[in-house]
XYZ file of C-alpha atoms in Angstrom:
577
model
C 21.656 -15.157 -28.894
C 21.770 -13.570 -32.372
C 18.383 -15.127 -33.126
C 16.829 -13.482 -30.069
C 18.362 -10.098 -30.925
C 17.009 -10.431 -34.453
C 13.509 -11.099 -33.090
C 13.655 -7.982 -30.919
C 14.817 -5.902 -33.860
C 11.718 -7.066 -35.747
C 9.557 -6.171 -32.720
C 11.009 -2.672 -32.500
C 10.637 -2.020 -36.233
C 7.083 -3.314 -36.108
C 6.186 -1.023 -33.175
C 7.767 2.038 -34.739
C 6.421 1.648 -38.277
C 2.989 0.108 -37.870
C 1.871 1.613 -34.539
C 3.662 4.929 -34.406
C 0.365 6.790 -34.736
C -0.984 5.111 -31.587
C 1.754 6.476 -29.347
C 0.917 9.541 -27.339
C 4.594 10.477 -27.546
C 7.332 8.899 -29.633
C 8.752 5.678 -28.272
C 12.137 5.739 -26.661
C 14.199 2.754 -27.773
C 17.705 1.896 -26.718
C 19.736 -1.228 -27.514
C 22.655 -1.825 -25.181
C 24.352 -5.219 -25.249
C 21.654 -7.660 -24.137
C 18.945 -5.224 -23.040
C 16.162 -3.412 -24.849
C 14.274 -0.567 -23.146
C 10.942 0.666 -24.530
C 8.757 3.435 -23.090
C 5.338 3.404 -24.845
C 2.172 5.128 -23.714
C -0.348 2.494 -24.836
C -0.175 -0.996 -23.411
C -2.045 -2.649 -26.306
C 0.825 -1.939 -28.689
C 3.201 -4.297 -26.944
C 0.322 -6.734 -26.462
C -0.110 -6.918 -30.237
C 3.633 -7.230 -30.779
C 3.943 -10.183 -28.423
C 0.800 -11.833 -29.750
C 2.012 -11.657 -33.341
C 5.538 -12.872 -32.576
C 4.370 -15.634 -30.149
C 7.211 -15.218 -27.692
C 6.774 -16.832 -24.282
C 7.511 -14.419 -21.462
C 7.837 -15.007 -17.732
C 7.381 -11.833 -15.720
C 8.650 -10.858 -12.317
C 6.953 -7.581 -11.478
C 8.572 -4.993 -9.213
C 6.656 -1.765 -8.774
C 8.137 1.626 -8.136
C 5.910 4.528 -7.101
C 6.374 7.475 -9.402
C 3.663 7.658 -12.102
C 0.090 6.564 -11.426
C -1.971 3.925 -13.271
C 0.763 1.688 -14.562
C -0.225 -1.483 -16.359
C 1.555 -4.791 -15.775
C 1.416 -7.195 -18.728
C 1.809 -10.939 -18.370
C 1.794 -12.693 -21.753
C 2.350 -16.301 -22.674
C 1.481 -17.802 -26.039
C -0.212 -20.728 -24.294
C -2.309 -18.507 -22.000
C -4.329 -15.349 -22.121
C -2.825 -11.931 -21.533
C -3.696 -10.455 -18.140
C -3.365 -6.908 -16.917
C -3.515 -5.230 -13.592
C -4.031 -1.633 -12.610
C -1.160 -0.847 -10.271
C -0.564 2.526 -8.747
C 2.718 4.249 -9.502
C 5.578 3.654 -11.892
C 6.562 0.071 -12.565
C 10.051 -1.305 -12.947
C 9.386 -4.704 -14.509
C 11.919 -7.362 -15.365
C 10.715 -9.551 -18.236
C 13.112 -12.478 -17.896
C 13.120 -14.442 -21.129
C 13.544 -18.184 -21.419
C 17.124 -17.428 -22.389
C 18.588 -16.114 -19.098
C 21.130 -13.985 -20.954
C 18.398 -11.782 -22.401
C 16.687 -9.212 -20.207
C 14.090 -6.646 -21.180
C 12.815 -3.771 -19.064
C 9.458 -2.303 -20.012
C 7.906 0.772 -18.463
C 4.245 0.666 -19.480
C 1.947 3.613 -18.791
C -1.705 4.096 -19.538
C -4.509 6.171 -18.045
C -7.751 4.424 -17.142
C -10.993 6.023 -18.182
C -13.871 6.310 -15.711
C -15.930 3.146 -15.455
C -13.257 0.750 -16.680
C -12.705 -2.397 -14.671
C -9.385 -3.000 -12.997
C -7.506 -5.967 -14.462
C -6.478 -9.076 -12.592
C -3.898 -9.096 -9.858
C -0.141 -9.352 -10.120
C 1.769 -8.885 -6.796
C 3.208 -5.402 -6.419
C 6.359 -4.420 -4.632
C 4.521 -1.856 -2.563
C 2.191 -4.545 -1.226
C 5.170 -6.849 -0.644
C 7.213 -4.309 1.303
C 4.308 -3.122 3.428
C 3.100 -6.693 3.908
C 6.363 -7.833 5.491
C 5.682 -5.824 8.627
C 2.431 -3.909 8.267
C 0.059 -6.790 7.539
C 1.037 -8.709 10.725
C 0.559 -5.491 12.700
C -2.873 -4.953 11.170
C -3.846 -8.579 11.806
C -2.807 -8.197 15.426
C -5.001 -5.091 15.733
C -7.862 -6.910 14.012
C -7.794 -9.898 16.379
C -7.467 -7.583 19.348
C -10.622 -5.848 18.109
C -12.361 -9.206 17.674
C -11.382 -10.105 21.251
C -12.893 -6.826 22.458
C -16.141 -7.475 20.567
C -16.347 -10.996 22.017
C -16.465 -9.547 25.549
C -19.955 -8.193 24.805
C -21.346 -11.459 23.464
C -22.747 -14.346 25.549
C -20.324 -17.158 26.365
C -21.116 -20.819 26.993
C -18.694 -22.883 29.092
C -18.610 -26.492 30.229
C -16.472 -27.073 33.309
C -15.560 -30.043 35.510
C -13.311 -30.298 38.563
C -13.070 -33.927 39.780
C -10.922 -34.671 42.831
C -9.902 -37.745 44.862
C -9.307 -37.349 48.580
C -7.819 -40.228 50.619
C -6.437 -38.930 53.920
C -6.978 -38.639 57.674
C -8.695 -35.351 58.290
C -9.831 -33.481 61.360
C -13.638 -33.566 61.427
C -16.022 -31.725 63.804
C -18.675 -34.132 65.053
C -22.348 -33.380 65.798
C -21.787 -33.038 69.561
C -19.040 -30.480 69.007
C -16.136 -32.809 69.538
C -13.310 -33.107 67.032
C -11.961 -36.401 65.768
C -9.461 -37.561 63.201
C -11.357 -39.598 60.635
C -10.025 -41.533 57.701
C -11.656 -40.351 54.476
C -11.615 -42.020 51.093
C -13.898 -40.183 48.679
C -14.153 -39.098 45.056
C -15.946 -35.908 43.980
C -16.973 -35.486 40.343
C -18.995 -32.602 38.914
C -20.160 -31.111 35.620
C -21.363 -27.513 35.132
C -22.784 -25.798 32.033
C -22.617 -22.008 32.324
C -24.062 -19.284 30.071
C -22.871 -15.767 30.951
C -23.346 -12.274 29.552
C -21.379 -9.148 30.447
C -23.365 -5.939 31.037
C -21.336 -3.029 29.604
C -23.431 -0.269 31.224
C -22.733 -1.494 34.778
C -19.635 -3.635 34.310
C -21.339 -6.626 35.903
C -21.964 -10.134 34.651
C -25.237 -12.070 34.480
C -25.083 -15.865 34.318
C -27.344 -18.906 33.995
C -26.038 -22.374 34.826
C -26.974 -25.960 35.535
C -24.818 -28.472 37.369
C -24.659 -31.980 38.813
C -22.231 -33.405 41.398
C -21.541 -36.959 42.588
C -19.691 -37.946 45.758
C -18.396 -41.541 46.186
C -17.476 -42.755 49.713
C -15.226 -45.748 49.032
C -14.795 -46.560 52.705
C -18.572 -47.065 53.109
C -19.300 -48.160 49.537
C -21.855 -45.396 49.153
C -22.439 -42.553 46.745
C -24.856 -39.631 46.476
C -25.907 -36.964 43.982
C -26.455 -33.228 44.298
C -28.018 -31.303 41.395
C -28.849 -27.695 40.573
C -31.089 -27.842 37.468
C -31.200 -24.070 37.129
C -29.274 -21.299 38.761
C -29.391 -17.567 37.977
C -26.773 -15.191 39.332
C -25.256 -11.737 39.031
C -21.892 -10.330 40.101
C -21.107 -6.638 40.216
C -18.427 -4.268 41.473
C -20.380 -1.318 42.859
C -17.676 1.361 42.861
C -15.008 -0.298 40.754
C -13.490 0.514 37.396
C -15.821 -0.376 34.515
C -13.409 -1.727 31.882
C -16.295 -2.745 29.599
C -17.553 0.837 29.327
C -14.120 2.296 28.586
C -13.166 -0.468 26.130
C -16.345 0.284 24.208
C -15.122 3.850 23.743
C -11.430 3.157 23.131
C -11.199 -0.056 21.092
C -13.243 1.072 18.046
C -11.001 4.134 17.807
C -7.914 1.935 18.077
C -9.163 -0.325 15.278
C -9.945 2.612 12.997
C -6.467 3.894 13.742
C -4.969 0.544 12.718
C -6.884 0.485 9.415
C -5.827 3.998 8.533
C -2.274 3.275 9.617
C -2.164 0.409 7.144
C -3.209 2.609 4.218
C -0.827 5.323 5.396
C 2.026 2.821 5.468
C 1.361 1.938 1.822
C 1.885 5.578 0.944
C 4.970 5.774 3.151
C 6.399 2.796 1.275
C 5.938 4.842 -1.870
C 7.616 7.811 -0.196
C 10.579 5.654 0.853
C 10.842 4.301 -2.662
C 10.795 7.883 -3.940
C 13.769 8.689 -1.714
C 15.798 5.723 -2.895
C 14.811 6.172 -6.530
C 15.803 9.828 -6.645
C 18.936 9.145 -4.630
C 19.990 6.810 -7.431
C 18.703 9.238 -10.074
C 20.759 12.033 -8.516
C 23.824 9.808 -8.248
C 23.474 8.679 -11.870
C 22.949 12.267 -12.969
C 26.071 13.298 -11.085
C 28.000 10.462 -12.705
C 26.757 11.441 -16.162
C 27.711 15.040 -15.474
C 31.130 14.002 -14.205
C 31.707 11.742 -17.214
C 30.612 14.461 -19.620
C 32.758 17.053 -17.881
C 35.753 14.732 -17.858
C 35.374 14.038 -21.571
C 35.172 17.757 -22.306
C 38.070 18.558 -19.985
C 40.211 15.882 -21.620
C 39.324 17.126 -25.100
C 40.046 20.732 -24.168
C 43.335 19.774 -22.537
C 44.510 17.930 -25.626
C 43.381 20.841 -27.754
C 45.212 23.255 -25.442
C 48.439 21.273 -25.761
C 48.387 21.907 -29.493
C 47.663 25.598 -29.009
C 50.394 25.864 -26.386
C 52.910 24.300 -28.726
C 52.211 26.988 -31.330
C 52.216 29.723 -28.689
C 48.594 30.882 -28.842
C 47.909 30.272 -25.101
C 50.020 30.721 -22.008
C 51.448 27.977 -19.845
C 49.252 29.077 -16.959
C 46.098 28.518 -19.028
C 47.293 25.100 -20.160
C 48.067 24.109 -16.570
C 44.619 25.299 -15.552
C 43.078 22.992 -18.150
C 45.210 20.090 -16.967
C 44.110 20.767 -13.413
C 40.473 20.807 -14.601
C 40.955 17.423 -16.281
C 42.448 15.847 -13.136
C 39.690 17.335 -11.000
C 36.964 16.019 -13.296
C 38.575 12.576 -13.334
C 38.483 12.504 -9.522
C 34.883 13.723 -9.555
C 33.938 10.948 -11.956
C 35.453 8.251 -9.721
C 33.706 9.651 -6.643
C 30.404 9.862 -8.531
C 30.757 6.242 -9.609
C 31.240 5.097 -6.023
C 28.196 7.081 -4.903
C 26.103 5.689 -7.767
C 27.073 2.104 -6.905
C 26.091 2.661 -3.264
C 22.686 4.116 -4.174
C 22.121 1.310 -6.673
C 22.851 -1.280 -3.997
C 20.380 0.361 -1.616
C 17.666 0.386 -4.276
C 18.352 -3.256 -5.159
C 18.099 -4.172 -1.508
C 14.827 -2.246 -1.133
C 13.367 -3.886 -4.234
C 14.436 -7.316 -3.037
C 16.762 -7.937 -5.998
C 19.481 -10.349 -4.936
C 21.407 -10.405 -8.212
C 24.173 -7.916 -8.896
C 22.192 -6.392 -11.727
C 22.752 -2.966 -13.198
C 19.781 -0.638 -12.725
C 19.383 2.442 -14.862
C 16.580 4.730 -13.705
C 14.773 7.084 -16.037
C 13.225 10.194 -14.496
C 10.067 11.189 -16.328
C 9.453 14.908 -16.719
C 5.692 14.405 -16.855
C 3.827 15.255 -13.661
C 0.082 15.428 -12.943
C -1.352 18.861 -13.595
C -3.702 19.664 -10.728
C -3.827 21.787 -7.609
C -5.186 21.057 -4.132
C -7.755 23.163 -2.319
C -6.459 24.043 1.138
C -9.785 23.819 2.977
C -10.601 20.512 1.319
C -7.190 19.104 2.255
C -7.637 20.182 5.894
C -11.100 18.605 6.101
C -9.838 15.350 4.582
C -6.811 15.283 6.875
C -8.953 15.715 9.991
C -11.366 13.044 8.762
C -8.960 10.405 7.449
C -5.545 10.823 9.034
C -4.542 8.119 11.545
C -2.813 10.844 13.566
C -6.211 12.311 14.454
C -7.384 8.886 15.630
C -4.217 8.570 17.699
C -4.925 11.905 19.389
C -8.493 10.866 20.149
C -7.360 7.518 21.555
C -4.739 9.143 23.783
C -7.329 11.469 25.313
C -9.718 8.594 25.983
C -6.939 6.491 27.534
C -5.963 9.353 29.842
C -9.584 9.688 31.013
C -9.712 5.925 31.536
C -6.577 6.084 33.687
C -8.189 8.750 35.893
C -11.320 6.605 36.328
C -9.185 3.582 37.249
C -7.203 5.590 39.820
C -10.397 6.880 41.418
C -11.876 3.375 41.638
C -8.724 1.967 43.244
C -8.378 4.791 45.752
C -11.852 4.892 47.277
C -14.492 2.557 48.656
C -14.650 -0.878 47.040
C -17.763 -3.024 47.222
C -18.574 -6.252 45.398
C -21.952 -7.926 45.379
C -22.750 -11.485 44.342
C -26.313 -12.789 43.982
C -27.403 -16.319 43.162
C -30.719 -18.117 43.392
C -32.196 -21.252 41.892
C -33.315 -24.817 42.567
C -31.400 -27.726 44.076
C -31.831 -31.254 45.485
C -29.784 -34.206 46.695
C -30.458 -37.965 46.527
C -28.786 -41.337 46.323
C -29.827 -41.755 42.697
C -29.568 -39.237 39.884
C -33.251 -39.259 38.729
C -34.416 -38.676 42.302
C -32.088 -35.675 42.581
C -34.297 -33.844 40.038
C -37.515 -34.406 41.993
C -39.053 -32.270 44.742
C -36.606 -29.464 44.078
C -35.835 -27.001 46.826
C -35.104 -23.335 46.279
C -31.809 -21.836 47.325
C -30.453 -18.271 47.570
C -27.017 -16.887 48.146
C -26.079 -13.231 48.631
C -22.585 -11.941 49.268
C -21.458 -8.361 49.850
C -17.813 -7.505 50.390
C -16.657 -4.008 51.355
C -13.182 -2.535 51.492
C -12.551 1.018 52.722
C -9.031 2.388 53.167
C -8.763 4.091 56.543
C -5.085 5.002 56.608
C -3.004 4.758 53.430
C -0.829 7.850 53.948
C -2.249 9.557 50.872
C -1.272 6.810 48.434
C -4.702 6.591 46.805
C -5.078 10.364 46.636
C -1.621 10.634 45.118
C -2.476 8.109 42.415
C -5.547 10.130 41.466
C -3.555 13.360 41.264
C -0.869 11.689 39.151
C -3.529 10.375 36.760
C -5.120 13.828 36.521
C -1.753 15.456 35.865
C -1.000 12.931 33.142
C -4.423 13.581 31.634
C -3.821 17.332 31.568
C -0.412 16.744 29.998
C -1.912 14.508 27.316
C -4.577 17.113 26.537
C -1.893 19.777 26.175
C 0.255 17.566 23.972
C -2.719 16.584 21.811
C -3.726 20.204 21.274
C -0.165 21.085 20.316
C 0.015 18.081 17.999
C -3.267 19.089 16.400
C -1.980 22.618 15.820
C 1.287 21.330 14.353
C -0.649 18.880 12.205
C -2.820 21.618 10.722
C 0.153 23.909 10.120
C 2.002 21.060 8.424
C -0.932 20.346 6.109
C -1.210 24.038 5.221
C 2.507 24.253 4.507
C 2.580 21.107 2.370
C -0.463 22.130 0.317
C 1.011 25.539 -0.437
C 4.375 24.018 -1.338
C 2.769 21.391 -3.562
C 0.669 23.934 -5.468
C 3.857 25.912 -6.197
C 6.034 22.884 -6.930
C 4.543 22.245 -10.389
C 5.674 25.676 -11.532
C 9.054 25.120 -9.895
C 9.504 21.908 -11.887
C 8.716 23.730 -15.124
C 11.144 26.532 -14.272
C 13.840 24.029 -13.302
C 13.346 22.142 -16.584
C 13.611 25.344 -18.577
C 16.679 26.421 -16.593
C 18.316 23.052 -17.208
C 17.691 23.285 -20.939
C 19.047 26.843 -21.094
C 22.125 25.980 -19.048
C 22.888 23.025 -21.319
C 22.695 25.251 -24.389
C 24.812 27.974 -22.774
C 27.492 25.451 -21.866
C 27.586 24.178 -25.430
C 27.923 27.720 -26.757
C 30.631 28.590 -24.214
C 32.577 25.467 -25.132
C 32.469 26.312 -28.847
C 33.474 29.930 -28.179
C 36.433 28.782 -26.145
C 37.578 26.435 -28.898
C 37.377 29.340 -31.337
C 39.396 31.458 -28.946
C 36.594 33.956 -28.331
C 36.072 33.135 -24.658
C 38.194 32.700 -21.542
C 38.636 29.639 -19.372
C 36.763 31.411 -16.571
C 33.667 31.774 -18.722
C 33.894 28.100 -19.669
C 34.222 26.969 -16.041
C 31.294 29.183 -15.048
C 29.084 27.669 -17.762
C 30.021 24.138 -16.640
C 29.181 24.939 -13.019
C 25.839 26.474 -14.033
C 25.025 23.464 -16.215
C 25.771 21.012 -13.417
C 23.814 23.048 -10.883
C 20.803 23.354 -13.201
C 20.709 19.588 -13.785
C 20.882 18.831 -10.064
C 18.215 21.433 -9.294
C 15.919 19.902 -11.897
C 16.224 16.399 -10.414
C 15.774 17.892 -6.948
C 12.610 19.723 -8.061
C 11.119 16.481 -9.364
C 12.026 14.711 -6.140
C 10.387 17.453 -4.061
C 7.229 17.247 -6.174
C 6.766 13.500 -5.741
C 7.785 13.633 -2.100
C 5.119 16.288 -1.424
C 2.655 14.313 -3.528
C 2.917 11.127 -1.448
C 3.271 12.968 1.854
C -0.072 14.689 1.276
C -1.628 11.386 0.235
C -0.392 9.742 3.438
C -1.715 12.595 5.604
C -5.161 12.805 3.993
C -5.544 9.211 2.681
C -7.019 10.791 -0.420
C -6.112 10.681 -4.102
C -6.540 14.274 -5.247
C -5.733 13.367 -8.843
C -8.769 11.061 -9.129
C -10.854 12.535 -6.294
C -11.227 9.255 -4.414
C -10.454 7.933 -0.943
C -7.505 5.602 -0.475
C -8.690 2.369 1.094
C -8.031 -1.356 1.054
C -10.044 -4.564 1.159
C -9.324 -5.410 4.788
C -11.052 -8.777 4.560
C -8.366 -9.963 2.147
C -5.677 -8.970 4.646
C -7.161 -11.243 7.297
C -7.351 -14.311 5.081
């Protein structure tokens, strides 16, 4: 254990002394029991450190969405170092060969234009979305493939053999009816090639068939063949599902693809909520611990002053009450922090009861979003727009189906080709005879007590309702995008103001505490400075949370990365494999 700690001390000294000039900002290093936390800005620094010290590392990577373009490093002295460009902040657990030693590295680096993305390491965002979203996307994909297959030719081979041994009632040639014992076997084989016609909803087919009938009672058999047969079946006034599927299913598939990308961003948004819930809880616990320490110090100091008569008993009791209150606040904050930590561990898939300490970075991307551009991207890329379009098409399809079911129904079936029968199979293909078959079935409701008409009116009413709801949803969608863009463009300044306010409140509290110790300030001023300090810290964390929440909400609504000016998409072929 001491040997491992000594190695890490060498690593830290090496990074600070030899590579300090390569850091964009000074490294943050903390040693606490068996953990070392390092926050560099350049990934190659740690790469050099590990390469020179030849320490084998096994990495379990868990991503957390907060800062873009994080680099995961996987180093082993017996293998090459690999990197991967992963969106958002990473929380990575580098579990050493000694299980008692854990290191957490937060590695950040910006990619320049034209650089290749490194090799893949599984990300938590992909894992969480993949648990439920990938099966949903695959289901939509295969449903789309099924739809496409309906417009392609199909080839089928069918057979329906049957054995019949019974006494049946048979009509004779002179018109009389007799019961005749029958003992026969029918065997057949048909090869059918069919093609659906989307414009009409009918089906065109081409088939060839052969049938054999064996009369066991007479020890005879015969063949019947149809070398070629062409046919067409069509519903004249029916519902054309092929036409409507051709309009609806591509929209549904585009909706599924965009929903998948949107879900990735929503995973990031959910992680933001849990991360900042823990950050807020830890901040509250730190505040409560700091306030309790100050309250305890001031109370002990006040006891001495009370004993010499420089403060009143009421003021001393007030300080004791403050100490008890802060002690209660600290216990409550600890419970809340443990609960938030458990939720984050559960979301990250961490089974061990491991302490997680989050670090909220004050750095945020410095860019603004053009309102008109955001609206155009939202209308073009959002899955909600595809959902609205699909709902309108489905309502129109329902009206067409109701009309087809309520009125005149007519089905036509045409078939013509060549046929022959003989005792032997080769002879059944000679001297072929032509055959034709035409069938027309008609169904017209005469008295249905308005049932068909009612179905049509219900479908029309539902269609009008859907159109109204879609228009309202579209209006709300646009207003929401406008509101979020305006809030996001102002949120950067709010974060800066909150950071400045937090810094000022911290300094004021320190000054107020010193003035009180010197006897130049009252307990009311001290309590006011503590309350302002606590409020400023919470407002600062809340401002950061609002920024990142708006950031990922806009990304999910537009499916666009405004920081890099690129569309958010995925390799859907990899999802199917």
